[in-house]
Coordinates of N, CA and C in Angstrom, one line a residue:
Chain X
L1 N 0.8 -1.2 0.0 CA 0.0 0.0 0.0 C 0.9 1.2 0.0
A2 N 0.5 2.2 -0.8 CA 1.3 3.4 -0.9 C 1.2 4.2 0.4
K3 N 2.3 4.8 0.9 CA 2.3 5.6 2.0 C 2.0 7.0 1.6
T4 N 1.2 7.7 2.5 CA 0.9 9.1 2.2 C 1.4 10.0 3.3
T5 N 1.7 11.2 2.8 CA 2.2 12.3 3.7 C 1.4 13.5 3.5
Q6 N 0.8 14.1 4.6 CA 0.1 15.3 4.5 C 0.3 16.1 5.7
P7 N 0.1 17.4 5.6 CA 0.4 18.3 6.8 C -0.4 17.9 8.0
I8 N 0.1 18.0 9.2 CA -0.5 17.6 10.4 C -1.7 18.5 10.6
S9 N -1.6 19.8 10.4 CA -2.7 20.8 10.7 C -2.6 22.0 9.8
M10 N -3.8 22.6 9.6 CA -3.9 23.8 8.8 C -4.9 24.7 9.5
D11 N -4.7 26.0 9.4 CA -5.7 27.0 9.8 C -6.2 27.8 8.7
S12 N -7.4 28.2 8.7 CA -8.0 29.0 7.7 C -9.1 29.9 8.3
Y13 N -9.6 30.8 7.4 CA -10.7 31.6 7.9 C -11.9 31.4 7.0
E14 N -13.1 31.7 7.5 CA -14.3 31.5 6.8 C -14.2 32.2 5.5
G15 N -14.7 31.6 4.4 CA -14.8 32.2 3.1 C -13.6 32.0 2.3
Q16 N -12.5 31.5 2.9 CA -11.3 31.3 2.1 C -11.3 29.9 1.4
E17 N -10.5 29.8 0.4 CA -10.3 28.5 -0.3 C -9.2 27.7 0.5
V18 N -9.4 26.5 0.7 CA -8.3 25.7 1.4 C -7.9 24.6 0.5
N19 N -6.6 24.5 0.4 CA -5.9 23.4 -0.4 C -5.1 22.5 0.5
I20 N -5.4 21.3 0.5 CA -4.6 20.3 1.3 C -3.9 19.4 0.4
T21 N -2.6 19.3 0.4 CA -1.8 18.5 -0.5 C -1.4 17.2 0.2
C22 N -1.4 16.1 -0.5 CA -1.0 14.8 0.0 C 0.1 14.3 -1.0
S23 N 1.2 13.8 -0.4 CA 2.2 13.2 -1.2 C 2.1 11.7 -1.1
H24 N 2.2 11.0 -2.3 CA 2.1 9.5 -2.3 C 3.1 9.1 -3.5
N25 N 4.4 9.2 -3.2 CA 5.4 8.9 -4.2 C 5.4 7.5 -4.7
N26 N 4.9 6.5 -3.9 CA 4.9 5.1 -4.3 C 3.6 4.6 -4.8
I27 N 2.8 5.5 -5.3 CA 1.5 5.1 -5.8 C 1.6 4.1 -7.0
A28 N 0.7 3.1 -6.9 CA 0.8 2.1 -8.0 C -0.2 2.4 -9.1
T29 N 0.0 1.7 -10.2 CA -0.8 2.0 -11.4 C -2.3 1.8 -11.1
N30 N -2.7 0.8 -10.3 CA -4.1 0.5 -10.0 C -4.7 1.3 -8.9
D31 N -3.9 2.1 -8.2 CA -4.4 2.8 -7.0 C -5.2 4.0 -7.4
Y32 N -6.3 4.2 -6.6 CA -7.1 5.4 -6.6 C -6.7 6.3 -5.4
I33 N -7.0 7.5 -5.5 CA -6.8 8.5 -4.4 C -8.1 8.9 -3.9
T34 N -8.3 8.7 -2.6 CA -9.6 8.9 -1.9 C -9.4 9.8 -0.7
W35 N -10.3 10.8 -0.5 CA -10.3 11.6 0.7 C -11.5 11.4 1.5
Y36 N -11.2 11.4 2.8 CA -12.3 11.3 3.8 C -12.2 12.4 4.8
Q37 N -13.4 12.8 5.3 CA -13.5 13.8 6.3 C -14.0 13.2 7.6
Q38 N -13.5 13.6 8.7 CA -14.0 13.1 10.0 C -14.2 14.3 11.0
F39 N -15.4 14.4 11.4 CA -15.8 15.4 12.4 C -15.6 14.7 13.8
P40 N -15.4 15.5 14.8 CA -15.2 14.9 16.2 C -16.4 14.0 16.5
S41 N -16.1 12.9 17.1 CA -17.1 12.0 17.6 C -18.0 11.4 16.5
Q42 N -17.5 11.4 15.2 CA -18.2 10.8 14.1 C -17.2 9.9 13.3
G43 N -17.8 9.0 12.5 CA -17.0 8.2 11.6 C -16.6 9.0 10.4
P44 N -15.5 8.5 9.7 CA -15.1 9.2 8.5 C -16.2 9.2 7.5
R45 N -16.2 10.3 6.7 CA -17.2 10.4 5.6 C -16.4 10.6 4.3
F46 N -16.8 9.8 3.3 CA -16.2 9.9 2.0 C -16.5 11.3 1.4
I47 N -15.4 11.9 0.9 CA -15.6 13.2 0.2 C -15.5 13.1 -1.3
I48 N -14.3 12.5 -1.7 CA -14.1 12.5 -3.2 C -13.0 11.5 -3.5
Q49 N -13.1 11.0 -4.7 CA -12.1 10.0 -5.2 C -11.7 10.3 -6.6
G50 N -10.5 10.1 -7.0 CA -10.0 10.3 -8.3 C -8.9 9.4 -8.7
Y51 N -8.6 9.3 -10.0 CA -7.5 8.6 -10.5 C -6.5 9.5 -11.2
K52 N -6.9 10.4 -11.9 CA -6.0 11.4 -12.6 C -6.7 12.7 -12.9
T53 N -6.0 13.7 -13.2 CA -6.4 15.0 -13.6 C -7.3 15.6 -12.6
K54 N -8.5 16.0 -12.9 CA -9.3 16.7 -11.9 C -10.7 16.1 -11.8
V55 N -11.2 16.0 -10.5 CA -12.5 15.6 -10.2 C -13.2 16.6 -9.4
T56 N -14.4 16.9 -9.6 CA -15.2 17.9 -8.9 C -16.5 17.4 -8.5
N57 N -16.9 17.6 -7.3 CA -18.3 17.3 -6.9 C -18.9 18.5 -6.1
E58 N -20.0 18.3 -5.5 CA -20.6 19.4 -4.8 C -19.9 19.9 -3.5
V59 N -19.0 19.1 -3.1 CA -18.3 19.4 -1.8 C -16.9 19.9 -2.1
A60 N -16.1 19.3 -3.0 CA -14.7 19.6 -3.2 C -14.2 19.3 -4.6
S61 N -13.0 19.7 -4.8 CA -12.3 19.3 -6.1 C -11.0 18.6 -5.7
L62 N -10.6 17.7 -6.6 CA -9.4 16.9 -6.4 C -8.5 17.1 -7.6
F63 N -7.3 17.6 -7.4 CA -6.4 17.8 -8.5 C -5.3 16.8 -8.4
I64 N -5.0 16.1 -9.5 CA -4.0 15.1 -9.5 C -3.1 15.3 -10.7
P65 N -1.8 15.6 -10.5 CA -0.9 15.9 -11.6 C -0.6 14.6 -12.4
A66 N 0.0 14.8 -13.5 CA 0.2 13.7 -14.5 C 1.0 12.5 -13.8
D67 N 2.0 12.9 -13.0 CA 2.8 11.8 -12.4 C 2.1 11.1 -11.2
R68 N 1.0 11.6 -10.8 CA 0.1 11.1 -9.7 C 0.9 10.9 -8.4
K69 N 2.0 11.5 -8.2 CA 2.8 11.3 -6.9 C 2.3 12.3 -5.8
S70 N 1.3 13.1 -6.2 CA 0.7 13.9 -5.1 C -0.8 14.2 -5.6
S71 N -1.5 14.8 -4.6 CA -2.9 15.2 -5.0 C -3.2 16.3 -4.1
T72 N -4.2 17.2 -4.5 CA -4.6 18.3 -3.7 C -6.1 18.3 -3.6
L73 N -6.5 18.3 -2.4 CA -8.0 18.5 -2.1 C -8.2 20.0 -1.9
S74 N -9.2 20.5 -2.7 CA -9.5 21.9 -2.6 C -10.9 22.1 -2.1
L75 N -11.1 22.8 -1.0 CA -12.4 23.1 -0.4 C -12.7 24.6 -0.7
P76 N -13.7 24.9 -1.5 CA -13.9 26.3 -1.8 C -14.7 27.0 -0.7
R77 N -14.3 28.2 -0.4 CA -15.1 29.0 0.6 C -15.5 28.2 1.8
V78 N -14.5 27.9 2.6 CA -14.8 27.1 3.8 C -15.6 27.8 4.8
S79 N -16.4 27.1 5.6 CA -17.1 27.6 6.7 C -16.7 27.0 8.0
L80 N -17.2 27.5 9.1 CA -16.8 26.9 10.4 C -17.1 25.4 10.5
S81 N -18.1 25.0 9.8 CA -18.5 23.6 9.8 C -17.6 22.7 9.1
D82 N -16.6 23.2 8.4 CA -15.6 22.4 7.7 C -14.5 22.0 8.6
T83 N -14.5 22.5 9.8 CA -13.4 22.2 10.8 C -13.5 20.7 11.0
A84 N -12.5 19.9 10.7 CA -12.5 18.5 10.7 C -11.1 18.0 10.4
V85 N -10.9 16.7 10.5 CA -9.7 16.0 10.1 C -9.9 15.4 8.7
Y86 N -9.0 15.7 7.8 CA -9.1 15.2 6.4 C -8.0 14.2 6.1
Y87 N -8.4 13.0 5.7 CA -7.5 11.9 5.4 C -7.4 11.7 3.9
C88 N -6.1 11.5 3.5 CA -5.8 11.1 2.1 C -5.5 9.6 2.1
L89 N -6.1 8.8 1.3 CA -5.9 7.4 1.2 C -5.6 7.0 -0.2
V90 N -4.7 6.0 -0.4 CA -4.3 5.5 -1.7 C -4.4 4.0 -1.7
G91 N -5.1 3.5 -2.7 CA -5.2 2.0 -2.7 C -6.1 1.6 -3.9
Y92 N -6.2 0.2 -3.9 CA -7.1 -0.4 -5.0 C -8.5 0.0 -4.8
N93 N -9.2 0.1 -5.9 CA -10.6 0.5 -5.8 C -11.5 -0.8 -5.8
N94 N -11.2 -1.7 -4.9 CA -11.9 -2.9 -4.9 C -12.4 -3.2 -3.5
A95 N -13.6 -3.8 -3.3 CA -14.0 -4.3 -2.0 C -13.0 -5.2 -1.4
G96 N -12.9 -5.2 -0.2 CA -11.9 -6.1 0.5 C -10.6 -5.4 0.7
N97 N -10.3 -4.3 0.1 CA -9.0 -3.7 0.3 C -9.2 -2.7 1.5
M98 N -8.8 -3.1 2.6 CA -9.0 -2.3 3.8 C -8.3 -0.9 3.6
L99 N -8.9 0.1 4.2 CA -8.4 1.4 4.1 C -7.3 1.6 5.1
T100 N -6.2 2.3 4.7 CA -5.1 2.6 5.6 C -5.1 4.1 5.8
F101 N -5.4 4.4 7.0 CA -5.5 5.8 7.4 C -4.2 6.3 8.0
G102 N -3.7 7.4 7.5 CA -2.5 8.1 8.2 C -3.1 9.0 9.3
G103 N -2.3 9.9 9.7 CA -2.7 10.8 10.7 C -3.7 11.9 10.3
G104 N -3.8 12.2 9.0 CA -4.7 13.1 8.6 C -4.2 14.6 8.8
T105 N -5.0 15.5 8.2 CA -4.7 16.9 8.4 C -5.9 17.5 9.2
R106 N -5.6 18.1 10.3 CA -6.6 18.8 11.1 C -6.8 20.2 10.6
L107 N -7.9 20.5 10.0 CA -8.2 21.8 9.5 C -9.1 22.6 10.6
M108 N -8.6 23.7 10.9 CA -9.3 24.6 11.8 C -9.8 25.8 11.1
V109 N -11.1 26.0 11.0 CA -11.6 27.2 10.3 C -12.0 28.2 11.3
K110 N -11.5 29.4 11.2 CA -11.7 30.4 12.2 C -12.7 31.5 11.7
P111 N -13.5 32.1 12.6 CA -14.4 33.1 12.1 C -13.7 34.4 11.6
Chain O
N1 N -32.4 5.3 2.7 CA -31.6 4.2 3.1 C -30.9 4.5 4.4
A2 N -31.0 3.6 5.3 CA -30.3 3.7 6.6 C -28.8 3.5 6.3
G3 N -28.0 4.3 7.1 CA -26.6 4.1 6.9 C -26.1 2.9 7.7
V4 N -24.8 2.9 8.0 CA -24.2 1.9 8.9 C -24.6 2.2 10.3
M5 N -25.2 1.2 11.0 CA -25.7 1.5 12.3 C -24.8 0.7 13.3
Q6 N -24.3 1.5 14.3 CA -23.5 0.9 15.3 C -24.2 1.1 16.7
N7 N -24.1 0.1 17.5 CA -24.6 0.3 18.9 C -23.9 -0.6 19.9
P8 N -23.7 -0.1 21.1 CA -24.2 1.2 21.6 C -23.3 2.3 21.1
R9 N -23.7 3.5 21.3 CA -22.8 4.7 20.9 C -21.7 4.8 22.0
H10 N -22.1 4.6 23.2 CA -21.1 4.7 24.3 C -21.3 3.4 25.2
L11 N -20.1 2.9 25.6 CA -20.1 1.7 26.4 C -19.0 1.9 27.5
V12 N -19.5 1.7 28.7 CA -18.5 1.7 29.8 C -18.4 0.3 30.4
R13 N -17.2 -0.1 30.6 CA -17.0 -1.4 31.2 C -15.9 -1.3 32.2
R14 N -16.0 -2.2 33.2 CA -14.9 -2.3 34.2 C -13.9 -3.2 33.7
R15 N -12.7 -3.1 34.2 CA -11.6 -4.0 33.8 C -12.0 -5.4 34.1
G16 N -11.8 -6.3 33.1 CA -12.1 -7.7 33.3 C -13.4 -8.1 32.7
Q17 N -14.3 -7.1 32.4 CA -15.6 -7.4 31.8 C -15.5 -7.6 30.3
E18 N -16.6 -8.0 29.7 CA -16.6 -8.2 28.3 C -17.4 -7.1 27.6
A19 N -16.9 -6.7 26.4 CA -17.6 -5.7 25.7 C -18.0 -6.3 24.3
R20 N -19.3 -6.0 24.0 CA -19.8 -6.4 22.7 C -20.3 -5.2 21.9
L21 N -19.7 -5.1 20.7 CA -20.0 -3.9 19.9 C -20.7 -4.5 18.6
R22 N -21.8 -3.8 18.2 CA -22.6 -4.3 17.1 C -22.6 -3.4 15.9
C23 N -22.6 -4.0 14.8 CA -22.6 -3.2 13.5 C -23.5 -3.8 12.5
S24 N -24.5 -3.0 12.1 CA -25.4 -3.4 11.0 C -25.0 -2.7 9.7
P25 N -24.5 -3.4 8.7 CA -24.1 -2.7 7.5 C -25.3 -2.1 6.7
M26 N -24.9 -1.2 5.8 CA -25.9 -0.7 4.9 C -26.6 -1.8 4.1
K27 N -27.9 -1.6 3.8 CA -28.6 -2.5 3.0 C -27.9 -2.8 1.7
G28 N -27.7 -4.1 1.4 CA -27.0 -4.4 0.1 C -25.5 -4.6 0.3
H29 N -25.0 -4.2 1.4 CA -23.5 -4.3 1.6 C -23.2 -5.6 2.3
S30 N -22.3 -6.4 1.7 CA -21.9 -7.7 2.2 C -20.5 -7.7 2.9
H31 N -19.8 -6.6 2.9 CA -18.5 -6.5 3.4 C -18.5 -5.6 4.6
V32 N -17.9 -6.1 5.7 CA -17.8 -5.3 6.9 C -16.4 -5.2 7.4
Y33 N -16.0 -4.0 7.8 CA -14.6 -3.7 8.3 C -14.7 -3.1 9.7
W34 N -13.8 -3.5 10.6 CA -13.8 -2.8 11.9 C -12.5 -2.1 12.0
Y35 N -12.5 -0.8 12.6 CA -11.4 0.0 12.8 C -11.4 0.5 14.2
R36 N -10.2 0.7 14.8 CA -10.1 1.3 16.1 C -9.4 2.6 16.0
Q37 N -9.8 3.6 16.8 CA -9.2 4.9 16.8 C -8.9 5.3 18.2
L38 N -7.6 5.4 18.5 CA -7.2 6.0 19.8 C -7.3 7.5 19.8
P39 N -7.4 8.1 20.9 CA -7.6 9.6 21.0 C -6.5 10.3 20.2
E40 N -6.8 11.2 19.4 CA -5.9 12.0 18.6 C -5.1 11.2 17.6
E41 N -5.5 10.1 17.2 CA -4.8 9.3 16.3 C -5.7 8.9 15.1
G42 N -5.1 8.4 14.0 CA -5.9 7.9 12.9 C -6.5 6.6 13.2
L43 N -7.3 6.1 12.2 CA -8.0 4.8 12.4 C -7.1 3.7 12.0
K44 N -7.1 2.6 12.8 CA -6.3 1.4 12.5 C -7.2 0.3 12.1
F45 N -6.9 -0.4 11.0 CA -7.7 -1.5 10.6 C -7.6 -2.7 11.6
M46 N -8.7 -3.3 11.8 CA -8.7 -4.5 12.7 C -9.0 -5.8 12.0
V47 N -10.2 -5.8 11.4 CA -10.7 -7.1 10.8 C -11.6 -6.8 9.6
Y48 N -11.6 -7.7 8.6 CA -12.5 -7.6 7.5 C -13.3 -8.9 7.4
L49 N -14.6 -8.7 7.3 CA -15.5 -9.9 7.3 C -16.5 -9.8 6.1
Q50 N -16.8 -11.0 5.6 CA -18.0 -11.1 4.7 C -19.0 -12.1 5.5
K51 N -20.2 -12.2 5.0 CA -21.1 -13.0 5.7 C -20.5 -14.4 6.1
E52 N -20.5 -14.7 7.4 CA -20.1 -16.0 8.0 C -18.6 -16.2 7.8
N53 N -17.8 -15.3 7.3 CA -16.4 -15.6 7.0 C -15.6 -14.4 7.5
I54 N -14.4 -14.7 8.1 CA -13.4 -13.7 8.4 C -12.4 -13.8 7.3
I55 N -12.3 -12.7 6.6 CA -11.4 -12.6 5.4 C -10.0 -12.2 5.8
D56 N -9.9 -11.2 6.7 CA -8.6 -10.7 7.1 C -8.7 -10.2 8.5
E57 N -7.9 -10.8 9.4 CA -7.9 -10.3 10.8 C -6.5 -9.9 11.2
S58 N -5.7 -9.4 10.2 CA -4.3 -9.1 10.5 C -4.1 -8.0 11.5
G59 N -5.1 -7.1 11.6 CA -5.0 -6.0 12.5 C -5.6 -6.2 13.9
M60 N -6.1 -7.3 14.1 CA -6.8 -7.6 15.4 C -5.8 -8.3 16.4
P61 N -5.8 -7.8 17.6 CA -4.9 -8.5 18.6 C -5.3 -10.0 18.7
K62 N -4.3 -10.9 18.9 CA -4.6 -12.3 18.9 C -5.3 -12.8 20.1
E63 N -5.2 -12.1 21.2 CA -5.9 -12.5 22.4 C -7.0 -11.5 22.7
R64 N -8.1 -12.0 23.3 CA -9.2 -11.3 23.9 C -10.1 -10.7 22.8
F65 N -9.7 -10.5 21.6 CA -10.6 -9.9 20.6 C -11.1 -11.0 19.6
S66 N -12.3 -10.9 19.2 CA -12.9 -11.8 18.2 C -14.0 -11.0 17.5
A67 N -14.3 -11.4 16.2 CA -15.3 -10.8 15.4 C -16.1 -11.9 14.7
E68 N -17.3 -11.5 14.4 CA -18.1 -12.4 13.6 C -19.1 -11.6 12.8
F69 N -19.6 -12.2 11.7 CA -20.6 -11.6 10.9 C -21.6 -12.8 10.5
P70 N -22.5 -13.1 11.3 CA -23.4 -14.2 11.0 C -24.3 -14.0 9.8
K71 N -24.9 -15.1 9.4 CA -25.7 -15.1 8.2 C -26.9 -14.2 8.5
E72 N -27.4 -14.2 9.7 CA -28.5 -13.3 10.1 C -28.0 -12.4 11.2
G73 N -28.3 -11.1 11.1 CA -28.0 -10.2 12.2 C -26.7 -9.4 12.0
P74 N -26.4 -8.6 12.9 CA -25.3 -7.7 12.8 C -23.9 -8.3 13.0
S75 N -22.9 -7.6 12.6 CA -21.5 -8.0 12.9 C -21.3 -7.7 14.4
I76 N -20.5 -8.5 15.0 CA -20.2 -8.3 16.4 C -18.7 -8.3 16.6
L77 N -18.2 -7.3 17.3 CA -16.8 -7.2 17.7 C -16.8 -7.5 19.2
R78 N -16.1 -8.5 19.7 CA -16.2 -8.9 21.1 C -14.8 -8.7 21.7
I79 N -14.8 -8.1 22.8 CA -13.5 -7.9 23.6 C -13.7 -8.5 24.9
Q80 N -13.0 -9.5 25.2 CA -13.1 -10.2 26.5 C -12.0 -9.6 27.5
Q81 N -12.4 -9.6 28.8 CA -11.5 -9.2 29.8 C -10.8 -7.8 29.5
V82 N -11.7 -6.9 29.3 CA -11.2 -5.6 28.8 C -10.2 -5.0 29.8
V83 N -9.2 -4.2 29.2 CA -8.2 -3.5 30.0 C -8.3 -2.0 29.6
R84 N -7.7 -1.2 30.4 CA -7.8 0.3 30.2 C -7.3 0.7 28.7
G85 N -6.3 -0.1 28.2 CA -5.8 0.2 26.9 C -6.8 0.0 25.8
D86 N -7.9 -0.7 26.1 CA -8.9 -1.0 25.1 C -9.8 0.2 24.9
S87 N -9.7 1.2 25.8 CA -10.5 2.4 25.6 C -10.2 3.1 24.3
A88 N -11.2 3.2 23.5 CA -11.0 3.8 22.2 C -12.4 4.0 21.5
A89 N -12.4 4.6 20.3 CA -13.6 4.6 19.5 C -13.4 3.4 18.5
Y90 N -14.4 2.7 18.3 CA -14.4 1.5 17.4 C -15.4 1.8 16.3
F91 N -14.9 1.9 15.1 CA -15.8 2.2 13.9 C -15.9 1.0 13.0
C92 N -17.1 0.9 12.5 CA -17.4 -0.2 11.5 C -17.7 0.5 10.2
A93 N -17.2 -0.1 9.1 CA -17.5 0.4 7.8 C -18.1 -0.8 7.0
S94 N -18.9 -0.5 6.0 CA -19.4 -1.5 5.1 C -19.2 -1.1 3.6
S95 N -19.2 -2.1 2.8 CA -19.1 -1.8 1.3 C -19.8 -2.9 0.6
P96 N -20.3 -2.5 -0.6 CA -20.9 -3.6 -1.5 C -19.8 -4.5 -2.1
R97 N -20.2 -5.4 -2.8 CA -19.3 -6.3 -3.4 C -18.3 -5.6 -4.3
V98 N -18.8 -4.6 -5.0 CA -17.9 -3.8 -5.9 C -18.0 -2.3 -5.3
V99 N -16.9 -1.8 -4.9 CA -16.8 -0.5 -4.3 C -17.1 0.6 -5.3
A100 N -16.7 0.5 -6.5 CA -16.9 1.5 -7.5 C -16.3 2.8 -7.1
N101 N -17.0 3.9 -7.2 CA -16.4 5.2 -7.0 C -16.9 5.9 -5.8
Y102 N -17.6 5.2 -4.9 CA -18.1 6.0 -3.8 C -17.6 5.5 -2.4
G103 N -16.6 4.7 -2.4 CA -15.9 4.4 -1.2 C -16.7 3.6 -0.2
Y104 N -16.2 3.6 1.0 CA -16.8 2.9 2.1 C -17.7 3.8 2.9
T105 N -18.7 3.2 3.6 CA -19.5 4.0 4.5 C -19.3 3.6 5.9
F106 N -19.0 4.6 6.7 CA -18.7 4.3 8.1 C -19.9 4.6 9.0
G107 N -20.0 3.9 10.1 CA -20.9 4.2 11.2 C -20.4 5.3 12.1
S108 N -21.2 5.7 13.1 CA -20.8 6.7 14.0 C -19.9 6.3 15.1
G109 N -19.7 5.0 15.2 CA -18.7 4.5 16.1 C -19.3 4.1 17.5
T110 N -18.6 3.3 18.2 CA -18.9 3.0 19.6 C -17.7 3.4 20.4
R111 N -17.9 4.3 21.4 CA -16.9 4.8 22.3 C -16.8 3.9 23.5
L112 N -15.8 3.1 23.6 CA -15.6 2.2 24.8 C -14.7 2.9 25.8
T113 N -15.2 2.9 27.0 CA -14.4 3.4 28.1 C -14.3 2.3 29.1
V114 N -13.0 2.0 29.5 CA -12.8 1.0 30.5 C -12.3 1.7 31.8
V115 N -13.0 1.4 32.8 CA -12.7 2.1 34.1 C -12.2 1.1 35.1

């Protein structure tokens, strides 16, 4: 499984765009990049998943360069409710492949 | 559609007692995963089950911990003779046979406190 590295914490203010970058130098050809969000006292929640280039949904965008050795989760115009831990995961896109969580990035959004 | 249901949400046990944590996967999901999260840490994989089968228990301690996913009913994570170090949040996730593009669905967890 590819190891991931992401910042331990980030601070932002309401209304700003937040970009969280994850490094995964050993990503394999079959691996997908998946981001989860975890609020205090709750289980992780799937945010977005991608393989290459750019993926966008109603919550976030995911940018993946051509070499796929890193990825950037972009949260547009954050609010206080976006304060959470964000996990970057890399692995096969098949059932049975247990997710390997790193330490995640603690995002604190301030008023 | 109901999500992944875990109960109880909070469980307090005295050292030496048994703890039973339950997880009902999402409708249509046949794969269940248990994770443990210590305070201020990431989630650690414990065990992966399909109906009536343990597929991978490489993350589960060899002693005192067991898991099952019977043909009928929820998946159960059982911790015998609990110790203070077992205090943690235990999360269950489920997935369908083919995960496709939407990942795994997690429950809200059971917070176990051993006193």
